[in-house]
Coordinates of C-alpha atoms and ligand atoms in Angstrom, one line a residue:
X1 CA 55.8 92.7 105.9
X2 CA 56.3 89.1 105.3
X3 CA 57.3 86.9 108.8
X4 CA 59.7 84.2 107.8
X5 CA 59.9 80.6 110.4
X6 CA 61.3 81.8 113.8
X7 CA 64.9 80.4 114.6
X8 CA 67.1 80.0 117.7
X9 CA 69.8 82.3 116.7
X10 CA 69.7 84.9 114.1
X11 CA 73.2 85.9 112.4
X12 CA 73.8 88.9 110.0
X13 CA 76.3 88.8 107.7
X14 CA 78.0 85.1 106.0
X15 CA 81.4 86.7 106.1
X16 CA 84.1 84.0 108.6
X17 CA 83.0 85.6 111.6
X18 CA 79.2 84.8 110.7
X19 CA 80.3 81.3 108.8
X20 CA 82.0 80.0 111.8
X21 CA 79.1 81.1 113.8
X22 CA 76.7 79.4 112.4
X23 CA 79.3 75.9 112.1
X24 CA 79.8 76.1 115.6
X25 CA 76.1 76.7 116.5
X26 CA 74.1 74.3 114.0
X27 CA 77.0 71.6 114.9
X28 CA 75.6 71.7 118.5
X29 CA 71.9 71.4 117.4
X30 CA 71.0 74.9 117.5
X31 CA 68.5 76.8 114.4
X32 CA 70.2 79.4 113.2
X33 CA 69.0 81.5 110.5
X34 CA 72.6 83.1 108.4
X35 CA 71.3 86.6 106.5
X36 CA 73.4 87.9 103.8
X37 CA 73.3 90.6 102.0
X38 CA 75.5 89.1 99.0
X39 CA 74.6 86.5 96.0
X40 CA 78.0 84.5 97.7
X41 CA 79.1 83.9 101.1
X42 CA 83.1 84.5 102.3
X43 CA 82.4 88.6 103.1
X44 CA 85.5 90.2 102.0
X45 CA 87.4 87.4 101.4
X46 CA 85.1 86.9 98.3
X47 CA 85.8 86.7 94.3
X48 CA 82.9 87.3 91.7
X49 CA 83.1 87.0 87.6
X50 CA 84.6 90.1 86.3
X51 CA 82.3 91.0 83.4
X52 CA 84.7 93.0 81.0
X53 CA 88.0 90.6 81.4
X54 CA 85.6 87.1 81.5
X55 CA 87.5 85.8 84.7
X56 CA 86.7 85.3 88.2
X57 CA 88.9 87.2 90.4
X58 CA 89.7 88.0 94.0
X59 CA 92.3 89.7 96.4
X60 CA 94.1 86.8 96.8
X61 CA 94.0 86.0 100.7
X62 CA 96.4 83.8 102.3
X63 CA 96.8 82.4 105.7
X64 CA 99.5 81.0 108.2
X65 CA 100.1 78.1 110.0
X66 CA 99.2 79.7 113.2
X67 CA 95.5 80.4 112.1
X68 CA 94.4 77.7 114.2
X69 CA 90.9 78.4 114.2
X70 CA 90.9 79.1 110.4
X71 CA 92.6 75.7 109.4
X72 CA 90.3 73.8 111.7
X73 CA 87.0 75.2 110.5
X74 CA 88.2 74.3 106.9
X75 CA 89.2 70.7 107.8
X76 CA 85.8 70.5 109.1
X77 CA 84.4 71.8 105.6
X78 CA 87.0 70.1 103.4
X79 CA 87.9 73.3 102.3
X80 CA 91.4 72.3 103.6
X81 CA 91.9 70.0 100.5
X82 CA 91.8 73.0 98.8
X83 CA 95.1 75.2 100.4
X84 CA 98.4 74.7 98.8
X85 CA 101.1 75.0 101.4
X86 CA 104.4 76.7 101.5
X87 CA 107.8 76.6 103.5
X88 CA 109.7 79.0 102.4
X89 CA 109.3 82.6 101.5
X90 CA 111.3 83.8 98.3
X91 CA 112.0 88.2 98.7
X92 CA 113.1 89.8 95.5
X93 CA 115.0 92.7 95.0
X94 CA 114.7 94.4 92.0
X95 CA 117.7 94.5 89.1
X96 CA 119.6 97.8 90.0
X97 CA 123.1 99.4 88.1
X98 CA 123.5 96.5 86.6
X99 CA 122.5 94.3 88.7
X100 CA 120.6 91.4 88.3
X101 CA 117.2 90.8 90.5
X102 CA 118.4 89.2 93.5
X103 CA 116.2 86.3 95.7
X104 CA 116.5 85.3 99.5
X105 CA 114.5 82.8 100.4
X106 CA 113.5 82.8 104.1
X107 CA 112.5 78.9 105.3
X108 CA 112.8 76.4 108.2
X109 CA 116.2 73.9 108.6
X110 CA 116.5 71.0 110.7
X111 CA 117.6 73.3 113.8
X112 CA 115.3 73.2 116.6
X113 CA 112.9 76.8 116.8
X114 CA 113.2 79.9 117.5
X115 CA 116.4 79.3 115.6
X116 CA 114.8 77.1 112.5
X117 CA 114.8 80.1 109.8
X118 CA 118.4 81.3 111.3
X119 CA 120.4 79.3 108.3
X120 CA 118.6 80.8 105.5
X121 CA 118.6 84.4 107.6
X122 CA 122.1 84.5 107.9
X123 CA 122.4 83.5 104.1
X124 CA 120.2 86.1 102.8
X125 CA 121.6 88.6 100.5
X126 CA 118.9 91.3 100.8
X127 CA 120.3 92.4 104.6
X128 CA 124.1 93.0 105.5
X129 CA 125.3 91.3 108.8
X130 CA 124.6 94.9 110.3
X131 CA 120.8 94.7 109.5
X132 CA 121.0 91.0 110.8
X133 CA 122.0 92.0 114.0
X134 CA 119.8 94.2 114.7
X135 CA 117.1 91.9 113.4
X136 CA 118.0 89.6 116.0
X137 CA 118.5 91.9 118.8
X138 CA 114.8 92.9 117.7
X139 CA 113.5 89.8 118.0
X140 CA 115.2 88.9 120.7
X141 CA 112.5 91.0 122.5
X142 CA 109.6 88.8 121.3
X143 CA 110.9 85.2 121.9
X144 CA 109.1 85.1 124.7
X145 CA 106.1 87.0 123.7
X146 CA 104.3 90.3 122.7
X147 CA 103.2 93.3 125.1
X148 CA 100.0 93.0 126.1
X149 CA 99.4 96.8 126.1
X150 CA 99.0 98.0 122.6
X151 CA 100.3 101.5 123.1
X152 CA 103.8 101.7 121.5
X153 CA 103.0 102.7 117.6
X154 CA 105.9 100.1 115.9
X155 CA 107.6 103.3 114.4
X156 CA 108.7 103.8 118.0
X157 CA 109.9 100.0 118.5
X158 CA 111.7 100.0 115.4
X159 CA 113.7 103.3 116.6
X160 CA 114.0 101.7 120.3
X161 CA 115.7 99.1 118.9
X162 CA 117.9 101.0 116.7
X163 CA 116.9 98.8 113.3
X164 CA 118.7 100.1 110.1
X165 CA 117.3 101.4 107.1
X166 CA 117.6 98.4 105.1
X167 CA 116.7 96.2 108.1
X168 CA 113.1 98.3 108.0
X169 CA 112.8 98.2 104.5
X170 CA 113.7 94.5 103.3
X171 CA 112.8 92.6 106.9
X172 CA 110.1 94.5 109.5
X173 CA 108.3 96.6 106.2
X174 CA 107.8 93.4 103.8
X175 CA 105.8 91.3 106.7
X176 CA 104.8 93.9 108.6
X177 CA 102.9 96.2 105.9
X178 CA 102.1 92.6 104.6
X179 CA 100.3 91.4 107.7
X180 CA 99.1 94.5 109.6
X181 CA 98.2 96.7 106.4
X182 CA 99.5 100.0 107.2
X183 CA 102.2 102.3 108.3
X184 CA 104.4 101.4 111.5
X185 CA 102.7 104.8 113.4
X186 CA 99.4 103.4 112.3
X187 CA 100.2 99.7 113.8
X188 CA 100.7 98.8 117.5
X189 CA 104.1 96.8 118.4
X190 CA 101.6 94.2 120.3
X191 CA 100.3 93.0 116.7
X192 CA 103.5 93.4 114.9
X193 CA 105.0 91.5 118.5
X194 CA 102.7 88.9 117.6
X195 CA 103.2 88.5 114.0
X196 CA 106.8 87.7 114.3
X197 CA 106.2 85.6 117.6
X198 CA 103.7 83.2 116.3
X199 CA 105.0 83.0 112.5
X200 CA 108.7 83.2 113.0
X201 CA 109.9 81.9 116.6
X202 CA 107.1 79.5 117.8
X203 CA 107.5 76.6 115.8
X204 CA 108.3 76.2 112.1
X205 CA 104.6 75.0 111.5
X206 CA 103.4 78.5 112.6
X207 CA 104.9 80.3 109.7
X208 CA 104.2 77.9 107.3
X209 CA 102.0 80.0 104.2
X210 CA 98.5 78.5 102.9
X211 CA 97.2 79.5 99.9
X212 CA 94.0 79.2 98.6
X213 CA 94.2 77.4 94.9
X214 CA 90.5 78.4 94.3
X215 CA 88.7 81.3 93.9
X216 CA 87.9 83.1 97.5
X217 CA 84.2 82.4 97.1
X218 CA 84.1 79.2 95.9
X219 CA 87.0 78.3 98.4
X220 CA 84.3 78.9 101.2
X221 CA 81.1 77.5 99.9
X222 CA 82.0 74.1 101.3
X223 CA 82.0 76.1 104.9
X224 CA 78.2 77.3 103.6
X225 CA 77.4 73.7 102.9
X226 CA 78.3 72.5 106.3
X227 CA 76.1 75.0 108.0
X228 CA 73.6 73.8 105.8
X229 CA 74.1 70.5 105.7
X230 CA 74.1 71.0 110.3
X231 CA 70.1 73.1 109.3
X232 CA 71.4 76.6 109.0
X233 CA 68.9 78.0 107.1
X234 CA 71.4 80.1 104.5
X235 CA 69.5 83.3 103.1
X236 CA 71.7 85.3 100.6
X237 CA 70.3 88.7 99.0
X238 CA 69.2 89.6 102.6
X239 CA 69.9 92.8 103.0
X240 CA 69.1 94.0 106.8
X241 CA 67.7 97.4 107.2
X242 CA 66.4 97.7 110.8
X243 CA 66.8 96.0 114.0
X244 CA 63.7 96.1 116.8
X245 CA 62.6 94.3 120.0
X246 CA 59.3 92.7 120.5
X247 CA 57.6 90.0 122.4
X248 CA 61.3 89.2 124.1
X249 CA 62.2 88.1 120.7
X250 CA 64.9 90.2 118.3
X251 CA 63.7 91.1 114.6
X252 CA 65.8 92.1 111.9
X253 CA 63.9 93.6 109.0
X254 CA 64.9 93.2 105.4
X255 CA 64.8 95.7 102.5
X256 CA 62.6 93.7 100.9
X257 CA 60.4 93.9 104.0
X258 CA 60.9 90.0 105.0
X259 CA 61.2 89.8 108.8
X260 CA 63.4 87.1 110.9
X261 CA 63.0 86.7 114.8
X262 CA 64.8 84.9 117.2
X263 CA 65.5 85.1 120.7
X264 CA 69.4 85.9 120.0
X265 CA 71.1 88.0 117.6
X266 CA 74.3 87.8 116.1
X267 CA 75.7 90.8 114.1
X268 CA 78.4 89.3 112.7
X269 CA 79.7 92.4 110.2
X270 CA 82.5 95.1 110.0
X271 CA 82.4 97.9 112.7
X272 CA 80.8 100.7 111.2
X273 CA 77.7 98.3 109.4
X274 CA 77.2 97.2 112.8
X275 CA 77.4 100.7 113.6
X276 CA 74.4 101.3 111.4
X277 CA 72.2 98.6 112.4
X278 CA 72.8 99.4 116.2
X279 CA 71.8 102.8 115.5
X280 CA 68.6 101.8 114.0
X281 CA 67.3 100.3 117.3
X282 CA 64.4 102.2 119.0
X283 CA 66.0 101.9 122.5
X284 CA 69.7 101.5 123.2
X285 CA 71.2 100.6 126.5
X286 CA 73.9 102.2 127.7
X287 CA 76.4 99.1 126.2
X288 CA 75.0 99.5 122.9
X289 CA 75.6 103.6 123.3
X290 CA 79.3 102.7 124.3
X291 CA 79.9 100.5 121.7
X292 CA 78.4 102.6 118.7
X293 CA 80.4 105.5 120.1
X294 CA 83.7 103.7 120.7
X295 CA 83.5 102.8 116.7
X296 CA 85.0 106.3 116.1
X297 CA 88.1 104.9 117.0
X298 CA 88.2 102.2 114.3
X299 CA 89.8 103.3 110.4
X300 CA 89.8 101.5 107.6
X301 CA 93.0 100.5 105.3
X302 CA 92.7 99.7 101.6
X303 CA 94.0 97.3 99.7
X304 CA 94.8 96.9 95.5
X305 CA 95.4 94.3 93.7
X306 CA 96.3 94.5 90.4
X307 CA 95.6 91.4 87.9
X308 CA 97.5 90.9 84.5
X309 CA 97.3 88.2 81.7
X310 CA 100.6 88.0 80.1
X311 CA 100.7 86.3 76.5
X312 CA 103.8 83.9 77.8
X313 CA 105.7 83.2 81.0
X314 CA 106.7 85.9 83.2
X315 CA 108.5 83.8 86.4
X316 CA 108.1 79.9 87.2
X317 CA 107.6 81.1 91.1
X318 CA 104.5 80.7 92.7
X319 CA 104.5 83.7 94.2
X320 CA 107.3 86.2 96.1
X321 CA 107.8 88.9 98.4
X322 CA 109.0 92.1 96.6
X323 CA 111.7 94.6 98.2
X324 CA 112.0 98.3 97.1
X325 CA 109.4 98.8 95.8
X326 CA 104.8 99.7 96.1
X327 CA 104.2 96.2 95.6
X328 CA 104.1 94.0 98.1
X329 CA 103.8 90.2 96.8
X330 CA 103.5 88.8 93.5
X331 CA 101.1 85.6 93.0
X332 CA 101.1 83.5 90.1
X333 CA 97.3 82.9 89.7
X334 CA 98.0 80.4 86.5
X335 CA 100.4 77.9 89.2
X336 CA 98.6 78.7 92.1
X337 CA 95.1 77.5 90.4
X338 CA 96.7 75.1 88.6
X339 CA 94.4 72.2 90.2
X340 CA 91.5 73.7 88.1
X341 CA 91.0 72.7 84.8
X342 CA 89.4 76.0 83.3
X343 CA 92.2 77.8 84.5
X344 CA 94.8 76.4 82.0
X345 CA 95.2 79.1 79.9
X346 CA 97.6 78.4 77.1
X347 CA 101.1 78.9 77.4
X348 CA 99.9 82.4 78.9
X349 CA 100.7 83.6 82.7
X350 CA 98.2 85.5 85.0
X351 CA 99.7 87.2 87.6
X352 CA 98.0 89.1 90.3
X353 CA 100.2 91.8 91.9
X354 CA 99.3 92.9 95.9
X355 CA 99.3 96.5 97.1
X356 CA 98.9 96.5 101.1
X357 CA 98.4 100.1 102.6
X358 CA 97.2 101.6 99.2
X359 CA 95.9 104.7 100.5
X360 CA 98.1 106.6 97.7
X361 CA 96.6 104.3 94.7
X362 CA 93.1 105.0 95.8
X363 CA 93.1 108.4 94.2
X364 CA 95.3 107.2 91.0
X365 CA 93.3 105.9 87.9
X366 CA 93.1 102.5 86.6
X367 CA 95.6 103.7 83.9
X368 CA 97.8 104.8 86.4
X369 CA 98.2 101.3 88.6
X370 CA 98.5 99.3 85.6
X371 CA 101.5 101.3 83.9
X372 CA 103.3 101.7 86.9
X373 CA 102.7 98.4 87.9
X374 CA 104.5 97.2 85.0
X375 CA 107.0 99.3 84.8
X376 CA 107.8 97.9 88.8
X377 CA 107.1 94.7 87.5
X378 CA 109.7 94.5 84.6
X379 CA 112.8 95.3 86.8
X380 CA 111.6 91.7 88.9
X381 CA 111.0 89.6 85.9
X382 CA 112.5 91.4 82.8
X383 CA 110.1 89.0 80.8
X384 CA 107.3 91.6 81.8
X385 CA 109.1 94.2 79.4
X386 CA 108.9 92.0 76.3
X387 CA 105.7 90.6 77.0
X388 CA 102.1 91.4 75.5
X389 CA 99.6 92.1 78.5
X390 CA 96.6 90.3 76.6
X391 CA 94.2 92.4 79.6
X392 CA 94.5 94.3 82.8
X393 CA 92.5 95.0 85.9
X394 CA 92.5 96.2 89.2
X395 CA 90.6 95.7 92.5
X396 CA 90.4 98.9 95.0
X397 CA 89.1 97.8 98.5
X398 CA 89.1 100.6 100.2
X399 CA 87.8 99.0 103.4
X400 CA 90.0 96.4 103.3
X401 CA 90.5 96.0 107.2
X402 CA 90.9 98.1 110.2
X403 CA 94.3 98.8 111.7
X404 CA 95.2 97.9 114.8
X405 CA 96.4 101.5 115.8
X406 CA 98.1 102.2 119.0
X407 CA 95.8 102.2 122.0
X408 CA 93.0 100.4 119.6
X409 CA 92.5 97.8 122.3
X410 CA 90.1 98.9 124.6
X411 CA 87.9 100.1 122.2
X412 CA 87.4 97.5 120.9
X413 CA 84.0 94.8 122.4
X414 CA 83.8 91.8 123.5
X415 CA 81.5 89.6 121.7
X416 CA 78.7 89.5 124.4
X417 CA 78.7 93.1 125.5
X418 CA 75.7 94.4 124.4
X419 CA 73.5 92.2 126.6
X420 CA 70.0 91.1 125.9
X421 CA 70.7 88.1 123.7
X422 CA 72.6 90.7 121.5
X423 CA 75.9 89.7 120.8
X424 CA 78.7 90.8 118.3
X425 CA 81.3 89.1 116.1
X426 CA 83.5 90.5 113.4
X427 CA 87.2 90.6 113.1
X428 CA 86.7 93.8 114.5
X429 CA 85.8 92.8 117.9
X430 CA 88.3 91.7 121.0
X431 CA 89.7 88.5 119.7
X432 CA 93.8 89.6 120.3
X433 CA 94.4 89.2 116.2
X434 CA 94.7 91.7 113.9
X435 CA 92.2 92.2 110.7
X436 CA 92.8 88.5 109.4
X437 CA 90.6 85.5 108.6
X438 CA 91.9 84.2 111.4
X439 CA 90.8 87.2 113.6
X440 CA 87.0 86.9 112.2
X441 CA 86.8 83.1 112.3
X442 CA 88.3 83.5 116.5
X443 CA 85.4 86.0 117.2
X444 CA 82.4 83.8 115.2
X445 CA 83.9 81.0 117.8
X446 CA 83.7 83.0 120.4
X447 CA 80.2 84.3 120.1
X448 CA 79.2 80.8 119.7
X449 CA 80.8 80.2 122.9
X450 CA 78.4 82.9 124.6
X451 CA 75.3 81.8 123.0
X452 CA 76.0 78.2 123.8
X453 CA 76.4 79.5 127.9
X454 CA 73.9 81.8 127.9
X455 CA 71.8 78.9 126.9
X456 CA 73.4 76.4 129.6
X457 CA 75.8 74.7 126.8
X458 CA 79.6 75.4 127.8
X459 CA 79.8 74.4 124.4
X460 CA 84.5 75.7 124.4
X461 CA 84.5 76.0 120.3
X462 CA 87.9 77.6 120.4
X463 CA 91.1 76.0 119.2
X464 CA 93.8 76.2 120.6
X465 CA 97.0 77.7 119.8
X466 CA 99.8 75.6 117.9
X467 CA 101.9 74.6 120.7
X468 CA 105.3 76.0 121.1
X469 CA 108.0 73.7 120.0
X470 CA 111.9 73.2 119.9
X471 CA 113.8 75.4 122.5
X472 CA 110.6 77.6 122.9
X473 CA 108.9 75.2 124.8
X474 CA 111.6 76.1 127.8
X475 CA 110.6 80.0 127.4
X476 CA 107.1 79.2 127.2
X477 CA 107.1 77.5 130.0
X478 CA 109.0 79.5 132.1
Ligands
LIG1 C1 91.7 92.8 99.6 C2 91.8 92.0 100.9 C3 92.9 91.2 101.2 C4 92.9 90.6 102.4 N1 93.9 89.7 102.6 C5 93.9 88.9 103.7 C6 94.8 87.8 103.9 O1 95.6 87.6 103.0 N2 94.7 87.1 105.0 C7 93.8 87.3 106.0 O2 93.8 86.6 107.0 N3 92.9 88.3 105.9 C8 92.9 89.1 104.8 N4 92.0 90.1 104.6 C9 91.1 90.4 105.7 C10 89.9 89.4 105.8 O3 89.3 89.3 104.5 C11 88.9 89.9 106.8 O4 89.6 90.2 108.1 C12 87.8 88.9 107.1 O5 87.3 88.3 105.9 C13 86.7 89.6 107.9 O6 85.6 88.7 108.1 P1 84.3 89.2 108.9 O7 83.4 88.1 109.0 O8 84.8 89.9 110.1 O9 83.7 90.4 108.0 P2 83.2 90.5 106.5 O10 84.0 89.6 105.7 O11 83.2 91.9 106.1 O12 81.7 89.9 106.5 C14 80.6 90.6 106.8 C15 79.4 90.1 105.9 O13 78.2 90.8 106.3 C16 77.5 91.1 105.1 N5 76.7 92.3 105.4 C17 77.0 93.5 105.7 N6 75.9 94.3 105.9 C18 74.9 93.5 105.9 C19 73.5 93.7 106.1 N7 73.0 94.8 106.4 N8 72.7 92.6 106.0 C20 73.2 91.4 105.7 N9 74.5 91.1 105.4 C21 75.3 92.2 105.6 C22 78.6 91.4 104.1 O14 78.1 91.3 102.8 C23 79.7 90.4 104.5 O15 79.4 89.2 103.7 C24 91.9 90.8 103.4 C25 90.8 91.6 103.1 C26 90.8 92.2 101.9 C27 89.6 93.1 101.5

């Protein structure tokens, strides 16, 4: 076994949870020693050169102006330079009897919040003035904020509230499959509360949409190269096997044998590899029991994404919401990553199509999702029908994230539970966000925070939340 230079804080995993981690701790003077598993750093928000199509791809992630804690931590890296921002959200129905595709686009006016989207509501053609009533009744409910018990499944909310059919299916389904990744019975109205509190009603700036114009991976190697640049000491192809205890010092154990100590441990990876590593301690307390156990509360949700090269020009949008349909958004990867230069392609368009809540494509084939993809895809942009797909793949991510299923709450740990110098991060953990960047960069912070204080450092790396603004400053005050 070889023994690699002790550290002040060990942290498994480079995903955002362990990235922001090891910011927040190397910015305050701290060694920290970052072990990953991976060639690249980002976790699942990640892209990698796809051998067979010669392209580097990724689940295209995106974020929102209330990721407060995310936008921060990549102005800090200069990733920020690197997010292409968006007012307005265009939703597509598809051409139907006769009928051409039709577009609403969803975005702020000059009036003052919660009512800054309510011009471009009321104008859209995808909901009657039925639906928009109830929409409003609906949201009516979270102008002043979400429940703080996450009991209710949304199915039941949605009922509740008496929302129509095509209110479900063209308003609450779009963002809420979109954002919480799976069924309304498998997501709590607290989440979906928030979602629509924080994005829609807040302030116009929270719902503003950031997309990454780079490839996921490369997008967060500046993040890396601030920890690095602060003395994190970055191993990648780190794969930790065991965890032990000796001498008052932690030790986690690589395949390859290597062996890191330090007198506090971060695990900073998805629930059931923390699961894993916990389990592989020689003594547990009874925190560490409780924890491992509660993790049979936690399920996974997939995603698929679906990437096509088209020989010509499928839509000049950047990207879109689509109604009625399996897909969830269109983006268009050739205008989106236009900034690049190796990504001008010709008069060719890449488009990569998003599948939240894919439970029902994980058991289809590769053939399948393509053809049926493009046969969805054709009545949006009827370009798709008379263009030549030049090459096709998909991405399954079966682990996507967890849902935030009714009653999740209390299962789920706070960062410094486990005691000891252990601690726990993750987007996973209790950080009051659903499975989101945001969510995993929130908890990284947060374990920082209970390093820095175990250590006598009230160190408060948090950001805080985009204030409320317009007429919901009076109901946030109140
Ligand atoms: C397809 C897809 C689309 C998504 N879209 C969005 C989106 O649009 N917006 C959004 O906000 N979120 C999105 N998410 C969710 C988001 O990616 C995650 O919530 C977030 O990245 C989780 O970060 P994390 O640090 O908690 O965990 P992870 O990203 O899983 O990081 C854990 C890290 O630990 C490493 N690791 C695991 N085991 C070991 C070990 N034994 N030793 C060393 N290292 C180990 C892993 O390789 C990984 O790098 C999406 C996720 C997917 C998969």
């Amino acid at each position: 076994m070889s023994t690699a230079a002790q550290s002040d804080v060990l942290i498994v995993g480079a995903g955002l949870s362990g990235l922001a981690a090891a910011v927040a701790l190397s910015g305050v003077g701290a060694q920290v020693a970052l072990l990953e598993r991976k060639p690249y750093v980002g976790g699942r928000a990640y892209s990698y050169p796809h051998p067979a199509l010669a392209e580097v791809i990724d689940s295209q992630h995106v974020l929102l102006g209330c990721c407060t804690n995310l936008i921060d931590l990549c102005k800090l890296s200069g990733a920020d330079r690197h997010i292409r921002w968006y007012d307005r959200i265009t939703f597509l129905e598809p051409e139907q009897a006769g009928r051409a595709t039709r577009r609403s686009d969803i975005g702020p006016s000059w009036l003052p919040a919660p009512g800054h989207s309510s011009l471009s509501f009321l104008g859209a053609s995808m909901l009657s003035l039925a639906d928009k009533s109830r929409i409003a009744l609906g949201l009516l409910e979270f102008m002043r904020g979400y429940p703080q018990s996450d009991d209710e499944p949304f199915s039941a909310w949605l009922k509740r509230t008496k929302q129509t059919a095509r209110a479900i299916r063209h308003f609450w389904e779009p963002v809420i499959v979109g954002a919480l990744n799976d069924s309304f019975e498998r997501c709590s109205t607290r989440y979906a509360g928030q979602v629509f509190h924080e994005s829609f009603l807040k302030s116009a700036e929270g719902g503003r949409l950031g997309i990454p114009t780079q490839p996921m991976s490369e997008f967060y190697e500046s993040v890396a190269r601030l920890a690095e640049q602060q003395g994190t000491a970055l191993h990648l192809r780190t794969s930790i096997d065991r965890l032990e205890q000796a001498d008052g010092l932690w030790q986690a154990i690589a395949s390859d044998g290597s062996l890191f100590r330090a007198p506090q441990l971060l695990l900073a990876l998805p629930f059931e590899q923390t699961a894993r590593l916990l389990q592989t301690l020689p003594e547990k307390n009874d925190a560490v029991t409780r924890v491992v156990s509660n993790m049979e509360q936690f399920s996974h949700a997939p995603i698929t994404t679906i990437h096509l090269w088209f020989d010509r020009e499928i839509t000049p949008l950047d990207h879109a919401a689509f109604l009625d349909t399996r897909i969830q958004w269109v983006f268009n990867k050739t205008r989106i990553r236009r900034d690049e230069p190796e990504a001008e392609k010709g008069p060719g368009q890449y488009l990569e199509l998003v599948i939240s809540g894919s439970f029902a494509e994980l058991q289809q084939t590769r053939e399948q999702i393509v053809s049926s993809a493009l046969e969805e895809l054709g009545r949006f942009f009827p370009a798709a029908r008379e263009a030549q797909v030049l090459k096709a793949g998909i991405l399954k991510e079966a682990r996507a994230t967890f849902s935030v299923t009714p009653g999740l709450d209390r299962f789920r740990p706070s960062v410094d539970v486990a005691g000891n110098g252990l601690y726990l991060a993750g987007d996973w953990t209790r950080t009051g966000w659903p499975s989101t960047m945001e969510g995993a960069v929130r908890s990284g912070r947060l374990a920082a925070d209970a390093i820095a204080k175990a250590k006598g450092n009230a160190a408060g790396f948090l950001t805080p939340d985009l204030p409320a603004s317009g007429l919901m400053r009076i109901s946030a005050s109140r």
